[in-house]
Amino acid sequence: MRQSFGLTAFQLKLIAVVAMTLDHVGAYCGDISWIAPYASPLRVIGRIAMPVFLFLFVQSLRHTHSRPRLLLRLYLAGLLVELWDVAGIFFLGDFLGCRETGNIFSTFLYVAILVELLEQLWRWLKTRDRRTGLWVLALAAMVVVPVWLNGWIEARLLGPAHALGIRYLLLLLGLTDAFFPSLLYAEYTPIFLGLGVLLYFAKTKGLQCGVFALFCLACIGMLFYCYGHVDFYLSVRYLTVIVNETQCWMVLALPLLLLYNGQRGRPVKWFFYWYYPLHRTALYTAQALLG
């Protein structure tokens, strides 16, 4: 029986949206004089957003009626967000500035792909069903092909593209990442993809919170280790993104996850799909006008 005390999925998502917005204010509008003194605290508050979103996504992934439809929706959402950002950089780059963009939908997409791949692979090993085997191959291709393609483009095309200028270089990279997002460039690094998969296979809220707590402790412990091993810290790919003094504040999301009561609350299925790209564009514009 579900408990009534605590926070519903809607309430958690609302908290995460507010935290994400504050984080992006600090990240994208840090040059505005009256925001600059608060940029670091805003980024700390924002660390709770991704763990909460990831936790809620895992719940929806477990209860979705159609995994293929969910994968398609996430792919199209990520594609449109990336194309929106690419268009803004290409046509308004002089005004908005050339910036590094992120795409949370691609992160969720690859968590869903990896979970489905592991589950279907286990099913195929038990049944040797041909249709399941073909689906496993298709899922594996969704992981491997974008990684290979992005590597091929970096090796073969980026050199000549530099002669065309930074704007066309970013256009090329952006279009590739839009249509063929690579898990190696997932927002918050592939390490968070692994966290999402672990959260999914931890079947209860208690186990999921335990997994997240251990993840946070590992990051905090690694941070202390890296204080005395700076060369190791800088040499390990992705480590600086996850193991740093700001990101380790993601542990503040743990009490919120513990308060989740298993109830959906008010349905707002499409709100985040629209809010995510539009609020970032508004903040880029504010930075360009006021910074």
Short mmCIF file of C-alpha atoms in Angstrom, two decimals:
data_model
loop_
_atom_site.label_atom_id
_atom_site.label_comp_id
_atom_site.label_asym_id
_atom_site.label_seq_id
_atom_site.Cartn_x
_atom_site.Cartn_y
_atom_site.Cartn_z
CA MET A 1 0.00 0.00 0.00
CA ARG A 2 1.35 3.40 -0.94
CA GLN A 3 1.93 5.90 1.82
CA SER A 4 0.16 9.26 1.69
CA PHE A 5 2.81 11.08 3.74
CA GLY A 6 5.72 12.53 1.82
CA LEU A 7 6.21 13.97 -1.65
CA THR A 8 4.54 12.88 -4.85
CA ALA A 9 6.36 12.57 -8.16
CA PHE A 10 4.81 15.88 -9.25
CA GLN A 11 6.05 17.68 -6.13
CA LEU A 12 9.54 16.21 -6.50
CA LYS A 13 9.65 17.20 -10.15
CA LEU A 14 8.56 20.74 -9.26
CA ILE A 15 11.37 21.01 -6.69
CA ALA A 16 13.85 19.68 -9.25
CA VAL A 17 12.66 22.16 -11.89
CA VAL A 18 13.15 25.08 -9.48
CA ALA A 19 16.60 23.78 -8.49
CA MET A 20 17.57 23.30 -12.15
CA THR A 21 16.43 26.81 -13.02
CA LEU A 22 18.45 28.33 -10.16
CA ASP A 23 21.45 26.27 -11.24
CA HIS A 24 21.16 27.55 -14.81
CA VAL A 25 20.78 31.12 -13.59
CA GLY A 26 24.13 30.73 -11.85
CA ALA A 27 25.71 28.94 -14.83
CA TYR A 28 24.43 31.07 -17.70
CA CYS A 29 23.95 34.48 -16.07
CA GLY A 30 27.06 34.62 -13.88
CA ASP A 31 28.36 37.72 -15.66
CA ILE A 32 25.35 39.82 -14.63
CA SER A 33 26.58 42.00 -11.78
CA TRP A 34 23.73 41.40 -9.34
CA ILE A 35 23.76 37.63 -9.93
CA ALA A 36 27.54 37.05 -9.88
CA PRO A 37 27.88 37.06 -6.03
CA TYR A 38 25.26 34.31 -5.80
CA ALA A 39 26.38 32.17 -8.75
CA SER A 40 28.21 29.56 -6.64
CA PRO A 41 25.40 29.06 -4.08
CA LEU A 42 22.89 28.78 -6.91
CA ARG A 43 24.99 26.06 -8.52
CA VAL A 44 25.14 24.19 -5.22
CA ILE A 45 21.33 24.27 -4.93
CA GLY A 46 21.14 23.04 -8.51
CA ARG A 47 23.05 19.84 -7.69
CA ILE A 48 19.87 18.26 -6.34
CA ALA A 49 18.08 18.52 -9.69
CA MET A 50 19.73 15.76 -11.73
CA PRO A 51 19.52 13.04 -9.04
CA VAL A 52 15.83 13.79 -8.50
CA PHE A 53 15.09 13.79 -12.23
CA LEU A 54 17.03 10.55 -12.67
CA PHE A 55 15.23 8.91 -9.74
CA LEU A 56 11.82 9.92 -11.13
CA PHE A 57 12.76 8.80 -14.63
CA VAL A 58 13.65 5.37 -13.30
CA GLN A 59 10.18 5.11 -11.73
CA SER A 60 8.50 6.04 -15.01
CA LEU A 61 10.77 3.67 -16.94
CA ARG A 62 9.64 0.80 -14.73
CA HIS A 63 5.94 1.58 -15.23
CA THR A 64 5.79 2.72 -18.87
CA HIS A 65 3.36 0.83 -21.12
CA SER A 66 5.67 0.90 -24.16
CA ARG A 67 9.47 1.06 -23.94
CA PRO A 68 9.94 1.58 -27.73
CA ARG A 69 7.51 4.51 -27.65
CA LEU A 70 9.38 6.00 -24.67
CA LEU A 71 12.70 5.63 -26.49
CA LEU A 72 11.28 7.36 -29.55
CA ARG A 73 9.85 10.20 -27.48
CA LEU A 74 13.15 10.77 -25.69
CA TYR A 75 15.09 10.65 -28.96
CA LEU A 76 12.79 13.18 -30.62
CA ALA A 77 12.85 15.46 -27.57
CA GLY A 78 16.65 15.35 -27.51
CA LEU A 79 16.80 15.94 -31.26
CA LEU A 80 14.55 19.01 -31.10
CA VAL A 81 16.41 20.48 -28.11
CA GLU A 82 19.75 20.01 -29.84
CA LEU A 83 18.49 21.49 -33.12
CA TRP A 84 17.06 24.44 -31.19
CA ASP A 85 20.45 25.07 -29.57
CA VAL A 86 22.34 24.56 -32.84
CA ALA A 87 20.09 27.05 -34.63
CA GLY A 88 20.57 29.59 -31.85
CA ILE A 89 24.35 29.26 -31.95
CA PHE A 90 24.54 29.34 -35.75
CA PHE A 91 22.18 32.24 -36.42
CA LEU A 92 22.49 34.22 -33.18
CA GLY A 93 25.99 33.23 -32.07
CA ASP A 94 27.29 36.80 -32.26
CA PHE A 95 24.52 37.92 -29.91
CA LEU A 96 24.10 34.93 -27.60
CA GLY A 97 27.71 33.77 -27.80
CA CYS A 98 29.11 30.35 -28.63
CA ARG A 99 28.36 28.15 -25.66
CA GLU A 100 28.60 24.55 -24.57
CA THR A 101 25.13 23.04 -24.38
CA GLY A 102 23.78 20.04 -22.51
CA ASN A 103 20.89 17.74 -23.27
CA ILE A 104 19.31 15.87 -20.39
CA PHE A 105 17.02 13.95 -22.74
CA SER A 106 19.97 12.12 -24.28
CA THR A 107 21.06 11.03 -20.81
CA PHE A 108 17.61 9.63 -20.07
CA LEU A 109 17.52 8.02 -23.52
CA TYR A 110 20.69 6.06 -22.89
CA VAL A 111 19.62 5.00 -19.41
CA ALA A 112 16.47 3.55 -21.01
CA ILE A 113 18.46 1.91 -23.83
CA LEU A 114 20.96 0.31 -21.47
CA VAL A 115 18.23 -0.97 -19.14
CA GLU A 116 16.25 -2.41 -22.04
CA LEU A 117 19.40 -3.94 -23.55
CA LEU A 118 20.35 -5.69 -20.32
CA GLU A 119 16.83 -6.99 -19.70
CA GLN A 120 16.33 -8.23 -23.25
CA LEU A 121 19.79 -9.78 -23.34
CA TRP A 122 18.98 -11.74 -20.19
CA ARG A 123 15.66 -12.79 -21.71
CA TRP A 124 17.38 -13.92 -24.93
CA LEU A 125 19.96 -15.94 -23.00
CA LYS A 126 17.12 -17.83 -21.34
CA THR A 127 14.79 -18.27 -24.35
CA ARG A 128 17.01 -17.91 -27.44
CA ASP A 129 14.01 -16.25 -29.07
CA ARG A 130 14.86 -14.89 -32.54
CA ARG A 131 12.76 -11.73 -32.25
CA THR A 132 14.31 -10.92 -28.90
CA GLY A 133 17.77 -11.47 -30.37
CA LEU A 134 17.07 -9.02 -33.19
CA TRP A 135 15.86 -6.43 -30.69
CA VAL A 136 19.05 -6.93 -28.66
CA LEU A 137 21.13 -6.32 -31.81
CA ALA A 138 19.12 -3.18 -32.60
CA LEU A 139 19.64 -1.84 -29.07
CA ALA A 140 23.36 -2.60 -29.22
CA ALA A 141 23.55 -0.72 -32.53
CA MET A 142 21.87 2.29 -30.87
CA VAL A 143 24.80 2.38 -28.46
CA VAL A 144 27.70 1.50 -30.76
CA VAL A 145 26.88 3.33 -34.00
CA PRO A 146 26.71 6.89 -32.54
CA VAL A 147 29.98 6.32 -30.65
CA TRP A 148 31.71 5.11 -33.83
CA LEU A 149 30.22 7.88 -35.96
CA ASN A 150 31.21 10.66 -33.57
CA GLY A 151 34.74 9.26 -33.40
CA TRP A 152 34.95 9.03 -37.19
CA ILE A 153 33.79 12.63 -37.60
CA GLU A 154 36.27 13.88 -35.03
CA ALA A 155 39.10 12.02 -36.76
CA ARG A 156 38.22 12.83 -40.39
CA LEU A 157 36.19 16.02 -40.60
CA LEU A 158 37.09 18.37 -37.77
CA GLY A 159 40.43 19.38 -39.28
CA PRO A 160 38.97 20.65 -42.56
CA ALA A 161 36.01 22.16 -40.72
CA HIS A 162 38.32 24.52 -38.83
CA ALA A 163 39.05 26.28 -42.10
CA LEU A 164 35.35 27.14 -42.34
CA GLY A 165 35.31 28.88 -38.97
CA ILE A 166 34.08 28.10 -35.49
CA ARG A 167 30.43 28.64 -36.40
CA TYR A 168 30.42 25.91 -39.05
CA LEU A 169 32.47 23.66 -36.80
CA LEU A 170 29.87 23.97 -34.04
CA LEU A 171 27.13 23.43 -36.61
CA LEU A 172 28.73 20.18 -37.74
CA LEU A 173 29.24 18.95 -34.18
CA GLY A 174 25.77 20.03 -33.13
CA LEU A 175 24.00 18.31 -36.02
CA THR A 176 25.94 15.10 -35.43
CA ASP A 177 25.11 15.16 -31.73
CA ALA A 178 21.47 15.95 -32.51
CA PHE A 179 20.81 13.04 -34.86
CA PHE A 180 23.37 10.60 -33.41
CA PRO A 181 23.85 11.40 -29.72
CA SER A 182 26.74 9.45 -28.22
CA LEU A 183 26.59 8.07 -24.70
CA LEU A 184 30.22 9.19 -24.29
CA TYR A 185 29.01 12.81 -24.41
CA ALA A 186 25.91 12.33 -22.26
CA GLU A 187 25.28 15.18 -19.85
CA TYR A 188 26.86 14.42 -16.46
CA THR A 189 29.07 11.84 -18.24
CA PRO A 190 28.44 8.09 -18.71
CA ILE A 191 29.01 7.67 -14.97
CA PHE A 192 25.50 8.96 -14.36
CA LEU A 193 24.18 6.49 -16.93
CA GLY A 194 25.60 3.74 -14.75
CA LEU A 195 23.92 5.29 -11.72
CA GLY A 196 20.59 5.32 -13.56
CA VAL A 197 20.93 1.63 -14.47
CA LEU A 198 21.77 0.72 -10.87
CA LEU A 199 18.79 2.70 -9.60
CA TYR A 200 16.52 0.81 -11.98
CA PHE A 201 17.64 -2.65 -10.87
CA ALA A 202 17.40 -1.65 -7.20
CA LYS A 203 13.73 -2.51 -6.97
CA THR A 204 12.69 -0.65 -3.82
CA LYS A 205 12.95 2.97 -2.77
CA GLY A 206 15.16 1.99 0.16
CA LEU A 207 17.63 0.18 -2.09
CA GLN A 208 17.60 3.03 -4.59
CA CYS A 209 18.37 5.57 -1.88
CA GLY A 210 21.11 3.27 -0.60
CA VAL A 211 22.65 3.06 -4.07
CA PHE A 212 22.56 6.84 -4.42
CA ALA A 213 24.04 7.35 -0.94
CA LEU A 214 26.93 4.99 -1.75
CA PHE A 215 27.46 6.81 -5.06
CA CYS A 216 27.69 10.14 -3.23
CA LEU A 217 30.06 8.71 -0.62
CA ALA A 218 32.26 7.31 -3.37
CA CYS A 219 32.41 10.72 -5.06
CA ILE A 220 33.17 12.51 -1.79
CA GLY A 221 35.85 9.96 -0.90
CA MET A 222 37.40 10.27 -4.35
CA LEU A 223 37.39 14.06 -3.97
CA PHE A 224 39.45 13.84 -0.77
CA TYR A 225 41.79 11.37 -2.45
CA CYS A 226 42.26 13.69 -5.43
CA TYR A 227 43.33 16.60 -3.20
CA GLY A 228 46.66 14.82 -2.86
CA HIS A 229 46.77 13.36 -6.37
CA VAL A 230 46.05 16.26 -8.71
CA ASP A 231 47.76 14.67 -11.71
CA PHE A 232 45.54 11.58 -11.39
CA TYR A 233 42.46 13.80 -10.99
CA LEU A 234 43.17 15.75 -14.18
CA SER A 235 44.17 12.72 -16.23
CA VAL A 236 41.07 10.56 -15.69
CA ARG A 237 38.36 11.33 -18.24
CA TYR A 238 35.00 12.48 -16.78
CA LEU A 239 36.35 12.58 -13.22
CA THR A 240 36.45 16.37 -12.95
CA VAL A 241 32.76 16.60 -13.92
CA ILE A 242 31.49 14.27 -11.19
CA VAL A 243 34.15 14.59 -8.49
CA ASN A 244 34.34 18.25 -7.56
CA GLU A 245 33.36 20.40 -4.59
CA THR A 246 30.17 21.64 -6.24
CA GLN A 247 28.87 18.37 -7.69
CA CYS A 248 29.32 16.48 -4.42
CA TRP A 249 26.51 18.60 -2.97
CA MET A 250 24.16 16.32 -4.94
CA VAL A 251 23.93 14.37 -1.66
CA LEU A 252 21.36 17.02 -0.62
CA ALA A 253 18.90 15.24 -2.91
CA LEU A 254 18.90 12.15 -0.68
CA PRO A 255 16.32 13.43 1.88
CA LEU A 256 13.98 14.33 -0.99
CA LEU A 257 14.27 10.83 -2.47
CA LEU A 258 13.53 9.32 0.95
CA LEU A 259 10.35 11.42 1.14
CA TYR A 260 8.99 10.03 -2.13
CA ASN A 261 5.66 8.37 -1.33
CA GLY A 262 5.20 6.41 -4.56
CA GLN A 263 2.29 8.52 -5.77
CA ARG A 264 2.19 10.23 -9.14
CA GLY A 265 0.40 13.40 -8.14
CA ARG A 266 -0.69 15.91 -10.74
CA PRO A 267 0.18 14.76 -14.30
CA VAL A 268 2.39 17.25 -16.19
CA LYS A 269 3.75 15.03 -18.94
CA TRP A 270 4.66 17.67 -21.53
CA PHE A 271 5.55 20.64 -19.35
CA PHE A 272 9.23 19.73 -18.91
CA TYR A 273 9.70 18.99 -22.62
CA TRP A 274 8.84 22.62 -23.37
CA TYR A 275 10.28 24.29 -20.30
CA TYR A 276 13.75 22.76 -20.60
CA PRO A 277 14.84 24.42 -23.90
CA LEU A 278 12.82 27.63 -23.51
CA HIS A 279 14.09 28.62 -20.07
CA ARG A 280 17.69 28.13 -21.20
CA THR A 281 17.14 30.36 -24.21
CA ALA A 282 15.59 33.01 -21.95
CA LEU A 283 18.64 32.89 -19.67
CA TYR A 284 21.09 33.07 -22.59
CA THR A 285 19.22 36.15 -23.81
CA ALA A 286 19.25 37.75 -20.36
CA GLN A 287 22.99 37.17 -20.13
CA ALA A 288 23.54 38.71 -23.57
CA LEU A 289 21.44 41.79 -22.73
CA LEU A 290 22.50 42.39 -19.14
CA GLY A 291 25.92 40.77 -18.81
#
